[in-house]
Coordinates of C-alpha atoms in Angstrom, one line a residue:
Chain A
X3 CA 113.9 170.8 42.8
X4 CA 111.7 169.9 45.6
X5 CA 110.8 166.4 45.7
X6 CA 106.9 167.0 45.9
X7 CA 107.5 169.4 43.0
X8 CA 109.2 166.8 40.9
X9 CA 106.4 164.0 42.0
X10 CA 103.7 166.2 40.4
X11 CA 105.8 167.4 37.5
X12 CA 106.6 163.9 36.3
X13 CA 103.0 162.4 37.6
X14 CA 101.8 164.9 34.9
X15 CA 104.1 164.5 32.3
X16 CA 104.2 161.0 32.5
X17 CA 100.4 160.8 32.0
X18 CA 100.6 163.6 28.9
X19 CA 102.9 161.2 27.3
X20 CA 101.6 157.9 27.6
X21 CA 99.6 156.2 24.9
X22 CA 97.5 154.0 27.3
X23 CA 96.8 154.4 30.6
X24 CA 95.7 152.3 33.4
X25 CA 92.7 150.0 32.9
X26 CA 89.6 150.2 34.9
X27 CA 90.9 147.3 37.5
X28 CA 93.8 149.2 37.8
X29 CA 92.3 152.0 38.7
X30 CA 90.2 150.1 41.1
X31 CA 93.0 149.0 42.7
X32 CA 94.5 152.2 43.3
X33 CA 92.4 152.7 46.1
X34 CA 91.8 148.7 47.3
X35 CA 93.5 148.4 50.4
X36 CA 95.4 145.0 49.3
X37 CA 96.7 142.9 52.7
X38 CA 100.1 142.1 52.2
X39 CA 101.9 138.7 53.8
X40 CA 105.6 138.3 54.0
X41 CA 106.9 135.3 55.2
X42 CA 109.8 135.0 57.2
X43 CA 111.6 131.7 58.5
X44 CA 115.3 131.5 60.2
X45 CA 117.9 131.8 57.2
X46 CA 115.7 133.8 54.9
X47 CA 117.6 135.5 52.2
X48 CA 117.6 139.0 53.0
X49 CA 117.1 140.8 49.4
X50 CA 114.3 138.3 48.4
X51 CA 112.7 140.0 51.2
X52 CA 113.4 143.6 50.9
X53 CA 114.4 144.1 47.5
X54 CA 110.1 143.5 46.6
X55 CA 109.5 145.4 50.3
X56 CA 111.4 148.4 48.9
X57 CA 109.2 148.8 46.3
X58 CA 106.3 147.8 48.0
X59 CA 106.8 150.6 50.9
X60 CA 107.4 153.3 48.5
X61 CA 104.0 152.4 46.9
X62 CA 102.4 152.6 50.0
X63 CA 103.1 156.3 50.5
X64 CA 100.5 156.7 47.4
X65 CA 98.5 153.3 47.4
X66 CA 97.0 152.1 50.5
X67 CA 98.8 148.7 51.7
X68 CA 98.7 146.6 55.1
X69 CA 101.9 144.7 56.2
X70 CA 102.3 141.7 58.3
X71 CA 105.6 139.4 58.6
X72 CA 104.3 136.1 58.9
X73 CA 106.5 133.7 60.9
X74 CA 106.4 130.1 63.1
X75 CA 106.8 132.8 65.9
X76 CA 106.4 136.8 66.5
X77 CA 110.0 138.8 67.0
X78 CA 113.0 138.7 65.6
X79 CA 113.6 136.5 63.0
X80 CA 117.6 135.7 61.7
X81 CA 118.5 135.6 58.2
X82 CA 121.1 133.2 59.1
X83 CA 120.1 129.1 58.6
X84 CA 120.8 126.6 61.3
X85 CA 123.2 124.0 60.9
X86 CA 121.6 121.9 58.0
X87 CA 123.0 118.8 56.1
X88 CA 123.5 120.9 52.5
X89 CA 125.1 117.6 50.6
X90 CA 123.5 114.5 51.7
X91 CA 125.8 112.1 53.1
X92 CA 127.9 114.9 54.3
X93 CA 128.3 116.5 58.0
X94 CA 125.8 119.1 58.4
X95 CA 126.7 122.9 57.2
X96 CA 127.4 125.3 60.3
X97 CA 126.3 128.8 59.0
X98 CA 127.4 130.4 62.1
X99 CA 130.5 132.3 61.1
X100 CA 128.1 134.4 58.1
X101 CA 126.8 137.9 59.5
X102 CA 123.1 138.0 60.4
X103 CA 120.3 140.3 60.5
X104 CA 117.5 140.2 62.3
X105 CA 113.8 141.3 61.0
X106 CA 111.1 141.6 63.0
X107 CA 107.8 139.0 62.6
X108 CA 104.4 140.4 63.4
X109 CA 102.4 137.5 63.3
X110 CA 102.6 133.9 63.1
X111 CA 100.7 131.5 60.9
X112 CA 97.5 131.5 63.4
X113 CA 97.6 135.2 63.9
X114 CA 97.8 136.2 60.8
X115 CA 94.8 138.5 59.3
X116 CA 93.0 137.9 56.0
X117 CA 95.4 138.5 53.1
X118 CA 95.1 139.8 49.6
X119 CA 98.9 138.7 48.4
X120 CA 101.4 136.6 49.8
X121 CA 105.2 136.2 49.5
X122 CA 107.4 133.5 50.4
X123 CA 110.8 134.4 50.0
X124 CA 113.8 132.2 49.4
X125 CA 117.0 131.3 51.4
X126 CA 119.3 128.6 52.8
X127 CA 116.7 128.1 55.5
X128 CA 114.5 126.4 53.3
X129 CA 116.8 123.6 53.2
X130 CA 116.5 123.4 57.1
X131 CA 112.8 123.0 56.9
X132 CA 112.7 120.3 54.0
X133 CA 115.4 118.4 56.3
X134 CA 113.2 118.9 59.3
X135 CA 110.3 118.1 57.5
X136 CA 108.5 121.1 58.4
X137 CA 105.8 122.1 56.2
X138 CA 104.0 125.1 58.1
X139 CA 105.0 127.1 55.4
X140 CA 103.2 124.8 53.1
X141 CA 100.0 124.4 55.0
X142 CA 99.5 128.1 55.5
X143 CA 99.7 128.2 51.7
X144 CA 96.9 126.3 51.4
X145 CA 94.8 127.4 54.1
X146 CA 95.2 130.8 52.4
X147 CA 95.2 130.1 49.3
X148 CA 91.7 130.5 47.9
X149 CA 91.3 133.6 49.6
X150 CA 94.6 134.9 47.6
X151 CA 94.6 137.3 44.7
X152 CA 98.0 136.4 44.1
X153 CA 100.9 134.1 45.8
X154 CA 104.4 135.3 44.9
X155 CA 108.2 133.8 45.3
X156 CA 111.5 134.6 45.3
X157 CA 114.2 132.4 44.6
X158 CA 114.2 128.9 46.8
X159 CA 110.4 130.2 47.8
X160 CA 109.3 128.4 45.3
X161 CA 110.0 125.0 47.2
X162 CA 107.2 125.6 49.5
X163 CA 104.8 126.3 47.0
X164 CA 105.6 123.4 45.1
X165 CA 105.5 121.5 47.9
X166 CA 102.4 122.5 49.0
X167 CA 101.0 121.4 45.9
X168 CA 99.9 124.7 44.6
X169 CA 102.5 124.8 41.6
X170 CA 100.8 121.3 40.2
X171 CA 100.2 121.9 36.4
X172 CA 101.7 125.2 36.4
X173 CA 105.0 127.2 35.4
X174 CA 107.1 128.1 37.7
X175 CA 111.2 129.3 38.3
X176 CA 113.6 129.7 40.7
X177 CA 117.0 130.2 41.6
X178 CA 119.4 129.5 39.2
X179 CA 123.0 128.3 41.5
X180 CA 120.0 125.7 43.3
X181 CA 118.4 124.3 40.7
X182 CA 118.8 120.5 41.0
X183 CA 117.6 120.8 44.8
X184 CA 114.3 122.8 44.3
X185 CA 113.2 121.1 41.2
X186 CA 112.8 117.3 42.9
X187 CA 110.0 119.2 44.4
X188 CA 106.5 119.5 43.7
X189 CA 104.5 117.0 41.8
X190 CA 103.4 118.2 37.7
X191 CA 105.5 121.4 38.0
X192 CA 106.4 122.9 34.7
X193 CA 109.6 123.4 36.0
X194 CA 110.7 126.8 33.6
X195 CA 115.0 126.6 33.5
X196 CA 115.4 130.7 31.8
X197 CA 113.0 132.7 33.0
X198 CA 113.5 135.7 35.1
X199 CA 109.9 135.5 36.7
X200 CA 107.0 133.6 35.4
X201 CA 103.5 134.0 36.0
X202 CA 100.6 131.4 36.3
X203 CA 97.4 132.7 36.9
X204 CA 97.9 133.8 40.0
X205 CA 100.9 132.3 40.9
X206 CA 104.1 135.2 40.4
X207 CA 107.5 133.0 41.0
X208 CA 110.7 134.6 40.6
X209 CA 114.8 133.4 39.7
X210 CA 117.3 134.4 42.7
X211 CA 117.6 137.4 44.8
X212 CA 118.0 140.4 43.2
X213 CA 115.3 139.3 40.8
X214 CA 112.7 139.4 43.3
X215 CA 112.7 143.4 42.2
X216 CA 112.3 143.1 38.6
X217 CA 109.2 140.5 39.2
X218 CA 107.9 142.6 42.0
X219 CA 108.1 145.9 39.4
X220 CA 106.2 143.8 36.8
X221 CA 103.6 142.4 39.0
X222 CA 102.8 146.2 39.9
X223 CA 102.2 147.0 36.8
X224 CA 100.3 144.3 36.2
X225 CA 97.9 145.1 39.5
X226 CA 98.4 149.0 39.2
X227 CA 99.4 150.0 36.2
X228 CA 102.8 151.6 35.6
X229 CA 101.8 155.3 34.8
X230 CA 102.4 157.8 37.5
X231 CA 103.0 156.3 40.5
X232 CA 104.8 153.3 40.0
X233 CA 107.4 154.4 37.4
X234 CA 108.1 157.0 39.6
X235 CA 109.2 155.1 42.8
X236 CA 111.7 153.3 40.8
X237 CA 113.0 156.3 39.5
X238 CA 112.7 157.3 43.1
X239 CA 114.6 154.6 44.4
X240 CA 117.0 154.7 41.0
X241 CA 116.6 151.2 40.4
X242 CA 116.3 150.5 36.4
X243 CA 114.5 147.1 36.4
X244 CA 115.1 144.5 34.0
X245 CA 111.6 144.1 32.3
X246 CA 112.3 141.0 30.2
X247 CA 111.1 137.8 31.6
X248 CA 112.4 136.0 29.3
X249 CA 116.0 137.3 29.9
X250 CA 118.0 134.9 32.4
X251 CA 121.3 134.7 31.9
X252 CA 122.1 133.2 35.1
X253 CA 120.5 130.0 34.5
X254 CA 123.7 129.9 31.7
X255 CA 126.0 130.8 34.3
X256 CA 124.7 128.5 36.6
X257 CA 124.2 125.6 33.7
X258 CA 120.6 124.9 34.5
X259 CA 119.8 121.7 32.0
X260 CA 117.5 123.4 29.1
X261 CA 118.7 126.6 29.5
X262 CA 118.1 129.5 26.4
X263 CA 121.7 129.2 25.1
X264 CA 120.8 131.8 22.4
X265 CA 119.4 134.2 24.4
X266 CA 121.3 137.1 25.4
X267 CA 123.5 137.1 28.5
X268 CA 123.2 141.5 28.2
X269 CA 120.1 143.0 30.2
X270 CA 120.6 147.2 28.7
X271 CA 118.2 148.8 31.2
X272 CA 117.2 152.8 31.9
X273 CA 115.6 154.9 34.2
X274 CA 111.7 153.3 33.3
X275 CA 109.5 155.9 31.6
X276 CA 112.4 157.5 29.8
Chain B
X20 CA 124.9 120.9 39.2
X21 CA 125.4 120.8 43.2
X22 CA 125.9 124.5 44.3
X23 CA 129.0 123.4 46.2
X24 CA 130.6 121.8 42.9
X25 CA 129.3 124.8 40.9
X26 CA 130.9 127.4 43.2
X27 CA 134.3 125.5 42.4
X28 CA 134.0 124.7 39.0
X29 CA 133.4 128.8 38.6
X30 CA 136.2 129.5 41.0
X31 CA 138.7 127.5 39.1
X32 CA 137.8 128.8 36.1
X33 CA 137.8 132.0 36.7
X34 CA 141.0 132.1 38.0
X35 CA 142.4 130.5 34.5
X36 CA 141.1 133.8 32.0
X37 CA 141.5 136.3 34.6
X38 CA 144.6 138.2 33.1
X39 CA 145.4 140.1 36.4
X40 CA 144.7 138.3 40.2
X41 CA 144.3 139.7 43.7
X42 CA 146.8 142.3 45.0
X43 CA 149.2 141.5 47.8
X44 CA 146.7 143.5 50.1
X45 CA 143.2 142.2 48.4
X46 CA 144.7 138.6 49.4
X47 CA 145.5 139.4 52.9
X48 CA 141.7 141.3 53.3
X49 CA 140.6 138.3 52.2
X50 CA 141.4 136.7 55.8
X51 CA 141.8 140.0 57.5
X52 CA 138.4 139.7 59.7
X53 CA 136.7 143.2 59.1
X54 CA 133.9 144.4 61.6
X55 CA 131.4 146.1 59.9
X56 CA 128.9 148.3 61.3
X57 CA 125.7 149.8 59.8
X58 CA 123.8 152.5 61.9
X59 CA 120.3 152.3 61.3
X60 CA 117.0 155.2 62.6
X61 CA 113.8 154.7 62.7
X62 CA 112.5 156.2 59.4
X63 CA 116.3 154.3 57.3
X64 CA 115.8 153.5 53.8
X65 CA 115.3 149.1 53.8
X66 CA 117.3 149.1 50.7
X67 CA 120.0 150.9 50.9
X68 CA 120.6 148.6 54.4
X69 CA 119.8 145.3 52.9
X70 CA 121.4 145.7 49.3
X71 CA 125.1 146.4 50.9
X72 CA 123.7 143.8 53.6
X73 CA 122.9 141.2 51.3
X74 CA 125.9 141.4 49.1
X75 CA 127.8 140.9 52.5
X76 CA 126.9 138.7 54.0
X77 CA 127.4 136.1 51.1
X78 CA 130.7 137.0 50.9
X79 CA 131.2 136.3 54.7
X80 CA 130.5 132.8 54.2
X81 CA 134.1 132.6 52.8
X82 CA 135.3 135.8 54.0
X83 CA 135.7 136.6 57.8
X84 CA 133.7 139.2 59.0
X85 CA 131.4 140.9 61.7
X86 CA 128.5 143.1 61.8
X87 CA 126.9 145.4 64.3
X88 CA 123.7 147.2 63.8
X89 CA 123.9 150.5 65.2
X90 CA 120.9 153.3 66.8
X91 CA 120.6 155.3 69.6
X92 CA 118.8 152.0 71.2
X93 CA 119.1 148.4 70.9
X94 CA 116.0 146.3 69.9
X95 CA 114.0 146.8 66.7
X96 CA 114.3 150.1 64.8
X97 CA 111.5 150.5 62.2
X98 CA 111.9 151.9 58.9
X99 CA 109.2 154.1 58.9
X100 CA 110.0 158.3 59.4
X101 CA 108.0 160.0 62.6
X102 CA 106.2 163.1 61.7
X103 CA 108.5 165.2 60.6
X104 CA 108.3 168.5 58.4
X105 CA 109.1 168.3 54.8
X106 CA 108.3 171.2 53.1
X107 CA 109.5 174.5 55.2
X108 CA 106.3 176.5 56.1
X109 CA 103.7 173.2 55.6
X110 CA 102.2 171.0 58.6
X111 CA 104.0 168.0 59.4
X112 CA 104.2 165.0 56.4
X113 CA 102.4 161.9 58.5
X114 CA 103.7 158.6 57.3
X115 CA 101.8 156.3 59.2
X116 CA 100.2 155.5 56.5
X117 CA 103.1 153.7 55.0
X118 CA 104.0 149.7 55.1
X119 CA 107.1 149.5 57.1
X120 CA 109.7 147.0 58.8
X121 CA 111.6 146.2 61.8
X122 CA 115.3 145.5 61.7
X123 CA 117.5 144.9 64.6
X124 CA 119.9 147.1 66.2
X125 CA 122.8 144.7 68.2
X126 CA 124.5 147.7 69.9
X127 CA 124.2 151.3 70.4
X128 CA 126.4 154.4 69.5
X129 CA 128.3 153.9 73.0
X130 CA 128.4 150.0 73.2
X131 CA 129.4 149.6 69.4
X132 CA 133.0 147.8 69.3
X133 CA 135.9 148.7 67.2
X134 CA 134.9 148.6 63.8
X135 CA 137.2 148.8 60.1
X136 CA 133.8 149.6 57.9
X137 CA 131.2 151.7 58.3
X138 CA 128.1 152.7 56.7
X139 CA 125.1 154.9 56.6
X140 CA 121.8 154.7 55.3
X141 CA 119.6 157.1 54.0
X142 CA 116.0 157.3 53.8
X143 CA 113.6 159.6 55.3
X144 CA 114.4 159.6 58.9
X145 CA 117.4 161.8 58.1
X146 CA 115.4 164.7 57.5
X147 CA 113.5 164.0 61.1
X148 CA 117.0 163.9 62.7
X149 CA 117.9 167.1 61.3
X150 CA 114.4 168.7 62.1
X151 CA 115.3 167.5 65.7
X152 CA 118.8 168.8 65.8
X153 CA 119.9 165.1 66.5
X154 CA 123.6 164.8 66.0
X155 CA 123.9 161.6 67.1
X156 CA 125.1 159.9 63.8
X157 CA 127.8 163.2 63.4
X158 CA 129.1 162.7 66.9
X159 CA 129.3 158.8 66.1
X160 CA 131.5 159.4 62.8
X161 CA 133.8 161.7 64.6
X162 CA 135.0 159.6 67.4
X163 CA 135.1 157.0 65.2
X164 CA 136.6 158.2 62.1
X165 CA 140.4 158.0 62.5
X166 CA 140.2 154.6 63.3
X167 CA 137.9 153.0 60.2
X168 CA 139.4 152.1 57.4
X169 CA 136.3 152.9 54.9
X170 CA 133.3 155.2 55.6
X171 CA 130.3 154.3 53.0
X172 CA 127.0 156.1 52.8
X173 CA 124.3 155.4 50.4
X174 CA 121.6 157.5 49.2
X175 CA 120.9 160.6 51.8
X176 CA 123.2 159.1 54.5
X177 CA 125.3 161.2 53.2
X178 CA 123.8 163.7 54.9
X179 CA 125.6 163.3 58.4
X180 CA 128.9 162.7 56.9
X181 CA 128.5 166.3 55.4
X182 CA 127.5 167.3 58.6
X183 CA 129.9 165.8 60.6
X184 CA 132.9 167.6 58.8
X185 CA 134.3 164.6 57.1
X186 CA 133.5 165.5 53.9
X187 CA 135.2 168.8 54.0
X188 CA 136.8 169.3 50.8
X189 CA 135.8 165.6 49.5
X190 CA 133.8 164.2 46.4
X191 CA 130.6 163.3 47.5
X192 CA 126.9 161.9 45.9
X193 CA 123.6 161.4 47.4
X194 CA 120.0 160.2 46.1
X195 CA 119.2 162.7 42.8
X196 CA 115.1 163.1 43.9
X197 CA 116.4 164.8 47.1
X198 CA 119.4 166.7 45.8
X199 CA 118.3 170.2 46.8
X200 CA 117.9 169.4 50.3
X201 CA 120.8 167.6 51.0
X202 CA 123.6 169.4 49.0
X203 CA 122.8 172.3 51.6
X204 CA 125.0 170.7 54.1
X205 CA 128.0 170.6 54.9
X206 CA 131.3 173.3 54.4
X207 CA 133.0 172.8 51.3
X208 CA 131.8 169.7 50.0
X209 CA 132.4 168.7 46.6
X210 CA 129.2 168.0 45.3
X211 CA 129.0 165.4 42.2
X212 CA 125.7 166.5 40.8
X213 CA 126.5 162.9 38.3
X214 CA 128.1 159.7 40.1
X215 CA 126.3 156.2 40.9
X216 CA 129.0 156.5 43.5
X217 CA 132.0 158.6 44.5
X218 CA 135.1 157.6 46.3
X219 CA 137.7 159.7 47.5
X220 CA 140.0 158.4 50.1
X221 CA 138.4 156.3 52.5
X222 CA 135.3 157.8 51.9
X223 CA 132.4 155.7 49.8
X224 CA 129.1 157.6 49.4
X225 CA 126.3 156.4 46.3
X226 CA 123.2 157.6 44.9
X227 CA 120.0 156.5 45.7
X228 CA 119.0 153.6 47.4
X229 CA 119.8 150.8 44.7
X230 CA 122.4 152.8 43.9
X231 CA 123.8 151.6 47.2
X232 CA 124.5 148.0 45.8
X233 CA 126.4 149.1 42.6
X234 CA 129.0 150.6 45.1
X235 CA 128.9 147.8 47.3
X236 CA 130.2 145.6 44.6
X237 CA 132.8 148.1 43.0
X238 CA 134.1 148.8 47.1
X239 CA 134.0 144.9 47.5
X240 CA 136.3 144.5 44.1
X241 CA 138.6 147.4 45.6
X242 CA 138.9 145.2 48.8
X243 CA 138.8 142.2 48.1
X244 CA 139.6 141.4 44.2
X245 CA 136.8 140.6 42.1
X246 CA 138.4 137.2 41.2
X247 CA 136.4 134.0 43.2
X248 CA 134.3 134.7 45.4
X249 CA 132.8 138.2 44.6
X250 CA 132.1 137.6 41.2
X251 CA 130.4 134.2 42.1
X252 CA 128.6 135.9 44.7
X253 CA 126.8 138.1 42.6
X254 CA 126.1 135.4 40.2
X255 CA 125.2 133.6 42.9
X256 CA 122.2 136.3 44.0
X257 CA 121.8 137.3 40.3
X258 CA 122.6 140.4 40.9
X259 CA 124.2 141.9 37.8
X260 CA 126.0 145.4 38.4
X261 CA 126.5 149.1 37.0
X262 CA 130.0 148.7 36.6
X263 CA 130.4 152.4 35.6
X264 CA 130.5 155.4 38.7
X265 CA 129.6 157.6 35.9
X266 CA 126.4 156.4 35.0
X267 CA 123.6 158.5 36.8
X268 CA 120.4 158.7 34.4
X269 CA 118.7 159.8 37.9
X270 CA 120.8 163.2 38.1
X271 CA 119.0 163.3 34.6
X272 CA 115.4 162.3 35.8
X273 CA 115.6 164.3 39.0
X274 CA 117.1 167.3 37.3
X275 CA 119.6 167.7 39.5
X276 CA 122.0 171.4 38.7
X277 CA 124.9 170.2 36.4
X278 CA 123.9 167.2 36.0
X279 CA 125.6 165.1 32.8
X280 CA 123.1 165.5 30.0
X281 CA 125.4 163.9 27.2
X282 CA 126.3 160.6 29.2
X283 CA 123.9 157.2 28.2
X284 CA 120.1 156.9 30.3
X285 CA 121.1 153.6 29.3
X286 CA 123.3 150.8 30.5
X287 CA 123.9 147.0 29.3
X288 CA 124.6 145.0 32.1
X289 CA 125.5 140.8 32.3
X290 CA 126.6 138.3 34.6
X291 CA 130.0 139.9 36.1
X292 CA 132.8 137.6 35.1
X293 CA 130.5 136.6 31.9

């Protein structure tokens, strides 16, 4: 079947079938061109960046978006961290021997346009900038952060945003294996230790990696509504998203202190919509 | 828990209850330094680069191993598809429209070194290269084929690997939304209208784009050994995996011709090793 033929099959069966459709906002937001911030920083973690961007871009072909990968400096950016002191007291970690990729930053933290939503991914490089105490992560936070609609995190990105002071009085995750490092951050932060994603007003923070997507395909249908387009991408893109928030088992595997012992550590997932 | 104390807590243990360890050829990979290379075009699928890519390059911090990004030009190739006809007869789909990214390409098709692994992405750039009669990536796998040890597609990279020959007579999957188009190349594939991945000799090919990590992590346990480090690496990015090649609820979605209509839409998934 052709793929534009299969698009407007399911966008109309999908719509038959479901009980409640989007809301007014949602609708709204269908056509609001949101301005999209990514940032980037050397030793990013590659999925927390592109599992959400997958999603994102193959929203875009229906939604209008606007993209810009915000960095210290425009170009290429490495995934792999400098040589950083991981245990203190120890001699510094030397990353060099991991493969790398390279992504491409648009802007920097000056040149970077009005924006609607921001990201702030995780990554070993996060550890680099707490050692070098650099915090332009943290003051482009909040310089932006009144103008935000929403601020989202993936994994260690939720160090910056605690340490910029945003996350004070609110709920907020992160990765599960780097727990007792990102939680010393951050004053009045309702630290949460099972949670897959949480959300805070505005504030969308994620557990590690891979659950960037799962956050990423509920904060879309939060801001868009799931019917139609949405459910279709991820069927598109065959990923079956774990839509439980409250379904971390990793922070059992990785003996986070308060984690849900009773929950389950089984996530039974299918295409979404079927 | 300290990551680094974590990481061998985990290692130890799992090395107690697992009932069978590494092969005598999964424990020499394990230092065997394999050099990977990933072609990329402009209009490649972010995903299906990044969720192989991410899953790597943990396991190269304990595992030796080298990458090369490959195009028909060094320097940042973008993600998003030129003009290019989609629908036989119609004007030209313009994606311009659509967010995309930059990754970077370290070599080209003639200054690529020796390389063990090799995969290709889909995405929608691989219908442009056809529409151009660009055999670039075909030529590429031919000269190169003899010497690799694995050939890996995911989602419609499958595509030149039916084209260039190599899958004459092999099992072979693509994405399940573009089915149609791709299954059309190619003499004497074997075409598995239901398989989150296929492997037949050397040959590794997956469904769509997420698809791509599932056989990532089965290709890694065929390599490597689950045991240590793999498992705690996808622990470690929270990445819990479809186990099962047979699960394809997408052949189901997409409709694909002979697609498996009694297996599960559903699958349970947990922490591997858990």
């Amino acid at each position: 079947m052709r793929f534009s033929t299969a698009i407007l099959t399911l966008l109309s069966t999908t719509s038959l079938i479901t009980a409640t459709g989007p809301t007014k906002t949602q609708l709204s937001n269908r056509s609001k061109k949101f301005s999209l911030g990514i940032v980037l920083f050397p030793g990013f973690e590659p999925l927390d960046v592109i599992g959400p961007f997958e999603i994102l871009q193959s929203v875009s072909a229906y939604y209008p978006l606007s993209i810009s990968f915000i960095a210290s400096q425009t170009g290429p950016i490495t995934s792999r961290a400098p040589p950083h002191v991981m245990v203190p007291g120890q001699p510094p970690v030397d990353l060099s021997h991991l493969i790398a990729m390279d992504l491409y930053a648009t802007h920097t933290f000056t040149t970077a346009p009005p924006l609607d939503i921001l990201l702030i991914p995780g990554g070993m490089g996060n550890m680099v900038l707490v050692e070098n105490n650099d915090t332009s992560i943290e003051t482009f936070i909040n310089s932006r952060y009144s103008e935000l609609e929403y601020l989202l995190s993936v994994c260690t990105g939720s160090v910056p945003l605690a340490r910029s002071g945003v996350l004070k009085r609110r709920r907020a995750t992160t990765n599960k294996s780097f727990w007792g490092w990102v939680t010393q951050f951050g004053e009045k932060v309702k630290w949460v230790p099972s949670a897959r994603w949480t959300q805070d007003g505005k504030i969308w923070t994620s557990s590690g990696v891979a659950a960037g997507m799962d956050m990423t395909y509920a904060f879309l249908s939060k801001v868009y509504g799931r019917q139609g387009v949405l459910d279709n991408v991820m069927n598109a893109i065959e990923y079956a998203p774990h839509t439980d928030p409250h379904w971390d088992p990793f922070s059992v595997v990785w003996e986070v202190p308060g984690a849900d012992q009773q929950g389950s550590l089984e996530s039974c997932v299918k295409p979404v919509g079927w």
